[in-house]
Short mmCIF file of C-alpha atoms and ligand atoms in Angstrom, two decimals:
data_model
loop_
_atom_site.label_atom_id
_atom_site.label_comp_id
_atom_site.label_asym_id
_atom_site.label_seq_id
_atom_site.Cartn_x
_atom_site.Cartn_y
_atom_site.Cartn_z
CA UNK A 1 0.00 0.00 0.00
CA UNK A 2 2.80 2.69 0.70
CA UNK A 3 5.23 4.30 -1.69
CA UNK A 4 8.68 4.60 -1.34
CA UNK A 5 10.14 8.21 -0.89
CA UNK A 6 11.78 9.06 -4.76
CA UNK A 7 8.07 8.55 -5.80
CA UNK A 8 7.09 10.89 -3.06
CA UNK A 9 9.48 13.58 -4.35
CA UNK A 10 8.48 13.18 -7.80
CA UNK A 11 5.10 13.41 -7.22
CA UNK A 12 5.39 16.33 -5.13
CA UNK A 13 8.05 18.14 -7.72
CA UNK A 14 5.20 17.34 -10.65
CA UNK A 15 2.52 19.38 -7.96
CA UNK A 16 0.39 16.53 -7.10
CA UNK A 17 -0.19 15.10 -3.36
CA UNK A 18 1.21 13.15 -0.91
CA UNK A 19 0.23 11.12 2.17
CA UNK A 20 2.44 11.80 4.81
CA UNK A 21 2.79 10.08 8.00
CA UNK A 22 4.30 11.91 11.35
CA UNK A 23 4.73 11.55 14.96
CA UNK A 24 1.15 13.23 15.20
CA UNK A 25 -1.08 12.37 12.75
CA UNK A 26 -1.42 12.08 8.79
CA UNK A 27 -0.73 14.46 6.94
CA UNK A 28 -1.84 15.82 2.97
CA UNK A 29 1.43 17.43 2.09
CA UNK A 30 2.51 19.43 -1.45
CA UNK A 31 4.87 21.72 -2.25
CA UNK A 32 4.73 24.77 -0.15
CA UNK A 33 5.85 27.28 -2.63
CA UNK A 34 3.26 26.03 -5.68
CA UNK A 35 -0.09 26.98 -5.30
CA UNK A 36 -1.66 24.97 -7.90
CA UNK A 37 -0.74 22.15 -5.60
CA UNK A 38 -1.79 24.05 -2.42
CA UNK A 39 -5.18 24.66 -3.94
CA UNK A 40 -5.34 20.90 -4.52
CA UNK A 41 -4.93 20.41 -0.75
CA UNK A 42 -7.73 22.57 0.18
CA UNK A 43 -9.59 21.01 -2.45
CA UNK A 44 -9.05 17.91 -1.01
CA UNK A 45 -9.99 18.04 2.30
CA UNK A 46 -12.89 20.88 1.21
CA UNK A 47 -11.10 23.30 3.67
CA UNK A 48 -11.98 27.11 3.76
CA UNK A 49 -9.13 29.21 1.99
CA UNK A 50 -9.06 31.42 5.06
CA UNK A 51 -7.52 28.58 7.14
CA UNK A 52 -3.77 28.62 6.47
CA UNK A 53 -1.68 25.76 6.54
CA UNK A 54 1.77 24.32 7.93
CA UNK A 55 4.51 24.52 6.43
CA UNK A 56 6.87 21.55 7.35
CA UNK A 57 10.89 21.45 7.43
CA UNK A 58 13.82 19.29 8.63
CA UNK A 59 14.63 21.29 11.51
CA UNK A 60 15.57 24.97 12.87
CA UNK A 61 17.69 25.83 9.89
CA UNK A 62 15.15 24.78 7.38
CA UNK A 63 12.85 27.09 9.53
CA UNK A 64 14.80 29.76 9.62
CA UNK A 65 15.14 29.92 5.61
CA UNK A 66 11.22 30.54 5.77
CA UNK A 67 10.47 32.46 8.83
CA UNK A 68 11.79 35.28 11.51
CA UNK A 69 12.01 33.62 14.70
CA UNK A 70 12.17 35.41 17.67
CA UNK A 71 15.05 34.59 19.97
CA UNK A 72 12.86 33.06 22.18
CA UNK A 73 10.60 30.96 19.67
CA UNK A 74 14.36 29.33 18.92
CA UNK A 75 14.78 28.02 22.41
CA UNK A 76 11.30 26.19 22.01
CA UNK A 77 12.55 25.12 18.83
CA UNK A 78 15.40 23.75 20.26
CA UNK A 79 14.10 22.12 22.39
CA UNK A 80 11.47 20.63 21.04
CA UNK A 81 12.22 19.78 17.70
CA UNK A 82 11.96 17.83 16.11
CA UNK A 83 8.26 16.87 17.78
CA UNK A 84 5.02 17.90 17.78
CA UNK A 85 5.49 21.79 18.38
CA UNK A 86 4.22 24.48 15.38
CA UNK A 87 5.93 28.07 15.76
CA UNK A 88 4.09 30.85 13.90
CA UNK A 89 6.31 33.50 13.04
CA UNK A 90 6.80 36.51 10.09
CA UNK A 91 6.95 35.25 6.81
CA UNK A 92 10.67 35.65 5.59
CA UNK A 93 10.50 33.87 1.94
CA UNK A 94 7.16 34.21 0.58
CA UNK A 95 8.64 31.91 -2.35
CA UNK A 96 8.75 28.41 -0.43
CA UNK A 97 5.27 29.27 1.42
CA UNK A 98 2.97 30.69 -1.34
CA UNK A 99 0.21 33.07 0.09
CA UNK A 100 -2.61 30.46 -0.27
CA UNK A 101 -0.78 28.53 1.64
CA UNK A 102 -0.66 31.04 4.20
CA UNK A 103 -3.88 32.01 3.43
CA UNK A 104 -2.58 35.38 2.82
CA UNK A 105 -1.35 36.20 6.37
CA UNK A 106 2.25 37.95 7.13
CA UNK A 107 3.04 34.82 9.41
CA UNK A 108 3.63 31.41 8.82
CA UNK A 109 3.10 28.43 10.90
CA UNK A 110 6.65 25.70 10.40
CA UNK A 111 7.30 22.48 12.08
CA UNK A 112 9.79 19.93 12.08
CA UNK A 113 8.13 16.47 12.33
CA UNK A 114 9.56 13.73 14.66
CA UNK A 115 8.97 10.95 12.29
CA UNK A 116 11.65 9.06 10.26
CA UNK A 117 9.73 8.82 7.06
CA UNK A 118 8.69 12.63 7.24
CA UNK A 119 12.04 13.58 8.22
CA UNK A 120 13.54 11.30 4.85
CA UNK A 121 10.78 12.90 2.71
CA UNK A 122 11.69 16.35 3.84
CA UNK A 123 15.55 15.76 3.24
CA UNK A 124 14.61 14.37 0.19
CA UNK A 125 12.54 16.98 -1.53
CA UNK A 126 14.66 19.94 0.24
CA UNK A 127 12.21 22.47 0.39
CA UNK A 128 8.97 23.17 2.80
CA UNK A 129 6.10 20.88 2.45
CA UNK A 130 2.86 22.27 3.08
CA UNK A 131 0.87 19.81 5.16
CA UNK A 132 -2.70 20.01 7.11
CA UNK A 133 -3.88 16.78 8.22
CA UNK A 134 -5.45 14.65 5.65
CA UNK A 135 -8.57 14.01 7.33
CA UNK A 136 -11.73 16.11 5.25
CA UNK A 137 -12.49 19.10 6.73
CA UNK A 138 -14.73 19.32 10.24
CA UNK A 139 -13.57 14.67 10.82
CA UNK A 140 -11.21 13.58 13.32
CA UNK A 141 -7.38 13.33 11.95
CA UNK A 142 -6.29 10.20 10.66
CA UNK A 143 -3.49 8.25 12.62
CA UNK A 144 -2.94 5.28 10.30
CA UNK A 145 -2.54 4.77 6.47
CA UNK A 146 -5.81 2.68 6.41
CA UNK A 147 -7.84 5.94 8.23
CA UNK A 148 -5.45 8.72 5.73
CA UNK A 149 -6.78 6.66 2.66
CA UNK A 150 -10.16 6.45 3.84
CA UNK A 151 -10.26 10.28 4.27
CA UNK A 152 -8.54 11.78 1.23
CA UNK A 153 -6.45 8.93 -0.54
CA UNK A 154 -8.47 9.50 -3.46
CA UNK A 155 -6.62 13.08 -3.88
CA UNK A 156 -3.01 11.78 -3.17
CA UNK A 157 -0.57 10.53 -6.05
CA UNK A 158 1.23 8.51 -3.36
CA UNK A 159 0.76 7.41 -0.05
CA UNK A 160 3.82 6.58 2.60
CA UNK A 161 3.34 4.34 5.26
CA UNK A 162 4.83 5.19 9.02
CA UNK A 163 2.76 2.63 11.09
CA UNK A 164 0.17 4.20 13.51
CA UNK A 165 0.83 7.62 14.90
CA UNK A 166 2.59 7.49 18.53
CA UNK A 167 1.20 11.16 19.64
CA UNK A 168 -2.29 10.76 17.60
CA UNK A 169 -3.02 14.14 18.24
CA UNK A 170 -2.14 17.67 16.11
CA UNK A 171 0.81 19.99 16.91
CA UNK A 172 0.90 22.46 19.62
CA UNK A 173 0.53 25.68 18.08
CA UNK A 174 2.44 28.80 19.36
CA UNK A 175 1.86 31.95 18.29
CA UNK A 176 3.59 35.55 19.43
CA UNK A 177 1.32 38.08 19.37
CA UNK A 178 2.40 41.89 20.50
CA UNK A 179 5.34 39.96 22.49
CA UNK A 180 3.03 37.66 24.28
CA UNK A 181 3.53 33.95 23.28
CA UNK A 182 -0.28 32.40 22.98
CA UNK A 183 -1.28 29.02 23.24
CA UNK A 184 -3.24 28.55 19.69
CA UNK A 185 -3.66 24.76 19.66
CA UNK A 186 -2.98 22.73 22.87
CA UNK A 187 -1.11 19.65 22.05
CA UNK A 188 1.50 16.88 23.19
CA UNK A 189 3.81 19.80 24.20
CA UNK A 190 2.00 21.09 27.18
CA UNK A 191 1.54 24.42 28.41
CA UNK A 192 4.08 23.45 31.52
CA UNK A 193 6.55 22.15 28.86
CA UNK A 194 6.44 25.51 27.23
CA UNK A 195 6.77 27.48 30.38
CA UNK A 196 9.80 25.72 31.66
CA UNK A 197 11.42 26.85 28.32
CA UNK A 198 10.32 30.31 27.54
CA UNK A 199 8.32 31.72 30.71
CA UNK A 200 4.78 32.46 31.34
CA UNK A 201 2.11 31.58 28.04
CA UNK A 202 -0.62 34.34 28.03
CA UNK A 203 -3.43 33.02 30.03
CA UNK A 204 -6.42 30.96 27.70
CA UNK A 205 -6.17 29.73 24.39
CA UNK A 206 -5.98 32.31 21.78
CA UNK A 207 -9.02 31.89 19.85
CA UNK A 208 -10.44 35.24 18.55
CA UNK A 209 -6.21 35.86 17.85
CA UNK A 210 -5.37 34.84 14.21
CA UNK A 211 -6.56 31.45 15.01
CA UNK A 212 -8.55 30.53 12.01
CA UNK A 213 -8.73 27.03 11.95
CA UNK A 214 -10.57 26.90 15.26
CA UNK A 215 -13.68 28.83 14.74
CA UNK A 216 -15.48 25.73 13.18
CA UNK A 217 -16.73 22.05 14.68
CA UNK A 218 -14.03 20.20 14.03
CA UNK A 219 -12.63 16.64 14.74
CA UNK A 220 -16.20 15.46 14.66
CA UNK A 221 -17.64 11.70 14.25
CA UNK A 222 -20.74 11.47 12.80
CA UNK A 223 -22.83 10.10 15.24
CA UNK A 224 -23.92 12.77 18.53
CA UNK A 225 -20.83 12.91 20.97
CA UNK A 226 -21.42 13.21 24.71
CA UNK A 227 -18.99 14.00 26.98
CA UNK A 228 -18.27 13.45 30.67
CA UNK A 229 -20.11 10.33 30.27
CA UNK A 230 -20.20 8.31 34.45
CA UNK A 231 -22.59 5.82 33.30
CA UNK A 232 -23.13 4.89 29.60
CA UNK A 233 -26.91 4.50 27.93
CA UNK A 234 -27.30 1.06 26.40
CA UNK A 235 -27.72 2.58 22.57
CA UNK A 236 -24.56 3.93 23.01
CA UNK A 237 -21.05 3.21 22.00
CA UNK A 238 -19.14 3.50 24.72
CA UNK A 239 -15.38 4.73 25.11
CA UNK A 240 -14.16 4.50 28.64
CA UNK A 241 -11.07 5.86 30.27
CA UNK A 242 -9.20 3.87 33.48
CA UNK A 243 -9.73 1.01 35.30
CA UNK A 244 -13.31 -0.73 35.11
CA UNK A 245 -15.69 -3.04 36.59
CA UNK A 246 -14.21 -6.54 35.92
CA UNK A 247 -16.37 -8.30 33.09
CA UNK A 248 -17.69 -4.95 32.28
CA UNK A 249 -15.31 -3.71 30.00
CA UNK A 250 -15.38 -2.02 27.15
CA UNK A 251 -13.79 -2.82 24.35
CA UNK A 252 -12.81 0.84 23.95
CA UNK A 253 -10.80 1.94 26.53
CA UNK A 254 -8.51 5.13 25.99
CA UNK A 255 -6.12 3.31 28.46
CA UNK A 256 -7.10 0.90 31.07
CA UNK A 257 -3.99 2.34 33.35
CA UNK A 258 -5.09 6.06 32.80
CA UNK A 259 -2.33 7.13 30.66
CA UNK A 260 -3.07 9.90 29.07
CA UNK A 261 -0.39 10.17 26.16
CA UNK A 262 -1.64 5.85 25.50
CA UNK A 263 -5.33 7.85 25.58
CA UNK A 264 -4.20 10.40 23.35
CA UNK A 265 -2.98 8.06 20.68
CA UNK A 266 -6.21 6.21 20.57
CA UNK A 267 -8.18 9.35 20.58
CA UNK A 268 -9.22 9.60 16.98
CA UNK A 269 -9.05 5.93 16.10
CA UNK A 270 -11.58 5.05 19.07
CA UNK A 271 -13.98 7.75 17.59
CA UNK A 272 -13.89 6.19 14.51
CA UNK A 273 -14.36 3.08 15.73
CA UNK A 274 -17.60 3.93 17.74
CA UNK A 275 -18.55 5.63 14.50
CA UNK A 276 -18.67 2.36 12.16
CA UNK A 277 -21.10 0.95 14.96
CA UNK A 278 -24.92 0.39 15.11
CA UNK A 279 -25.16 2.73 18.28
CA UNK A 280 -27.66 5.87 18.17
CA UNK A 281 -24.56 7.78 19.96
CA UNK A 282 -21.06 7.76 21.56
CA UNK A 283 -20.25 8.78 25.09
CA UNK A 284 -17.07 9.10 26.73
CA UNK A 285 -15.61 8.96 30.13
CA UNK A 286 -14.58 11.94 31.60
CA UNK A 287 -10.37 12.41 31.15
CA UNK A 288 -8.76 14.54 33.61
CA UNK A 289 -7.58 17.86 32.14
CA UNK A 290 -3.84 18.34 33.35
CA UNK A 291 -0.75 18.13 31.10
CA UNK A 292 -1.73 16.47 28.05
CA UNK A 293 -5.28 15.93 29.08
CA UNK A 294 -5.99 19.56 28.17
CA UNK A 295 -5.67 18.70 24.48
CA UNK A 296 -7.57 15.52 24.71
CA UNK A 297 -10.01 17.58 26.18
CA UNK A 298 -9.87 20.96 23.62
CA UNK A 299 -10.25 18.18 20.99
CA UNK A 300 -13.28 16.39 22.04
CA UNK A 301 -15.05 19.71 23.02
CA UNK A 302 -14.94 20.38 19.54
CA UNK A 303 -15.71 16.95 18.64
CA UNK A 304 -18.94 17.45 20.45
CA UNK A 305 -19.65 20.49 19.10
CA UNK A 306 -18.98 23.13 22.33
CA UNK A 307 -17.03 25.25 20.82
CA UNK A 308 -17.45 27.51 17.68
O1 TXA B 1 0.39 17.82 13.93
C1 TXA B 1 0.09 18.64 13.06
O2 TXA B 1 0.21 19.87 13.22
C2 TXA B 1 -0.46 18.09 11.73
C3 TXA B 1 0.67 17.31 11.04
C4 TXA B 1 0.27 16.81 9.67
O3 TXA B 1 1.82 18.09 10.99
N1 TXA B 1 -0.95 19.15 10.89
C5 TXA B 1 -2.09 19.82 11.18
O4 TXA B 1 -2.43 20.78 10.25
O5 TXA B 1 -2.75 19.61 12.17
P1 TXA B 1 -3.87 21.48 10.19
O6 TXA B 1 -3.88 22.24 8.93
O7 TXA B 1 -4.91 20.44 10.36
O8 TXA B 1 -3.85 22.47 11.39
C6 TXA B 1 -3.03 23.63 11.35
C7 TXA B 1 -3.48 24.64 12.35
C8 TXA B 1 -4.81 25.25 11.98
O9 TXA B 1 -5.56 25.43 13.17
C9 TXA B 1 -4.39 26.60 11.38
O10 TXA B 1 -5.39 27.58 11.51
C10 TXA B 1 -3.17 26.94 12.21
O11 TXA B 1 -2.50 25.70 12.39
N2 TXA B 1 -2.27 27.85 11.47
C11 TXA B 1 -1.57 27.61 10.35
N3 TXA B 1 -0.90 28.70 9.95
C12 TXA B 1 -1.16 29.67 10.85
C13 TXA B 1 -0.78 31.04 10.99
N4 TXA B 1 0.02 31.65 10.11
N5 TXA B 1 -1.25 31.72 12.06
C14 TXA B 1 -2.06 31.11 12.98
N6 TXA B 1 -2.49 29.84 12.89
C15 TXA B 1 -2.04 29.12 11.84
MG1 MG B 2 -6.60 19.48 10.89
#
């Protein structure tokens, strides 16, 4: 089912797309800097052109080439990178990330993907690959081939396979806005992670603040989601979190120990799985909201529909 990488590049150098696993989830990657292939990618997924996309490199050189970092947005990157952290900073080479890509913004979001495959593709190819992930628009992200295929396979030339995702959840995304450094997207790298680095994160998440992937539903099943679920309804699929009744078990449990990076990883593939059921709905346990749990939890909000 999966290509090797020279078919990658050549697909991506001829403008067409590419399935592209990382650390995080799948991605729908093209070449940053042509935007006949960027408008394929919103095509694709059927993605509003106001919501700009990421542009991915090898490392902090690579994102330097593209984008002004602040002094301080280099420490994180330094520290975190490669891994699941995205930086938005100033545009610096308006070249390698067209303005579709960008959506037309004076910023640009870059991130250097933990993921051997990625990380050969982008060596490869040498320049920024443009990459939301490759679920449609408003669906939950895709952390395997089978679930990337599924979604938008039919718009890919090629399609790489790196096993299931170990984070299974989207970037953190970092923005600095008038010198304050704003939590956009929570993600694997946790607020506390980013404060030991850089110092305080403005309080919230920075919705209303050049966010504008995260007005809409998003990450949605398409069965009703209900959250905070103590005791599940017998028409429902039921996704449990921790330790349960012996012989009661479900046969979706985020983690049975209460590990919240194992939950995070099943996240998306759980919801699809209580999608393809015959249940009327899907409820879920409650998951506590420290660390990483506050992006399990900013997802699933959305999933149900809370926010936006
Ligand atoms: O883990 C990930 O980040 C995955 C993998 C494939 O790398 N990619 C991903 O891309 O989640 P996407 O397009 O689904 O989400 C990108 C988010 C959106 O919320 C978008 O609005 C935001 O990043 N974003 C992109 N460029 C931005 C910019 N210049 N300013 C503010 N937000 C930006
Ligand atoms: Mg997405």
């Amino acid at each position: 089912m999966g290509a090797d990488v020279d078919t990658a590049v050549s697909a991506l150098l001829r403008g067409e797309l590419v399935i592209l696993p990382t650390e995080t989830v799948y991605g729908l990657a093209c070449d940053a800097g042509n935007p006949r292939a960027v408008a394929k990618v919103f095509e694709a997924k059927g993605r509003p052109q106001f919501n700009p996309l990421i542009a991915h490199v090898t490392g902090l050189e690579g994102a330097l080439a593209i984008a002004a970092l602040s002094p301080r947005a280099q420490r994180l990157a330094q520290a975190f990178w490669p891994g699941p952290l995205t930086l938005v900073a100033p545009i610096r080479d308006s070249d390698a990330v067209s303005d579709l890509a960008r959506a037309g913004l004076d910023t640009v979001a870059v991130r250097a993907p933990d993921h051997p495959v990625a990380q050969a593709l982008l060596t490869a190819i040498a320049r920024p690959l443009a990459a939301p992930s490759a679920n449609r628009s408003g669906r939950p992200s895709p952390t395997s081939l089978a679930d990337a295929l599924e979604e938008t396979g039919a718009f890919a030339a090629a399609a790489l396979d790196g096993g299931p995702c170990r984070v299974g959840l989207e970037s953190t995304v970092l923005g600095e806005i008038e010198g304050e450094l704003v939590l956009l997207r929570p993600g694997a790298v946790t607020r506390a992670d980013i404060e030991r680095i850089a110092g305080p994160l403005a309080p919230g998440l920075g919705e209303g603040h050049r966010s504008p992937g995260r007005l809409a539903r998003h990450y949605a099943p398409s069965k009703p989601l209900r959250l905070d679920v103590l005791k599940p309804s017998p028409n429902a699929a039921w996704i449990a979190f921790g330790p349960e009744p012996p012989g009661r078990a479900s046969s979706l449990n985020l983690s049975p120990t209460g590990d919240l990076a194992q939950a995070a990883a099943n996240l998306f593939a759980f919801l699809r799985a209580a999608d393809r059921t015959e249940a009327a709905l899907i409820e879920i346990a409650p998951i506590p909201h420290a660390g990483l749990g506050e992006a399990i939890n900013d997802r699933l909000q959305r999933a149900a529909g809370r926010v936006g």
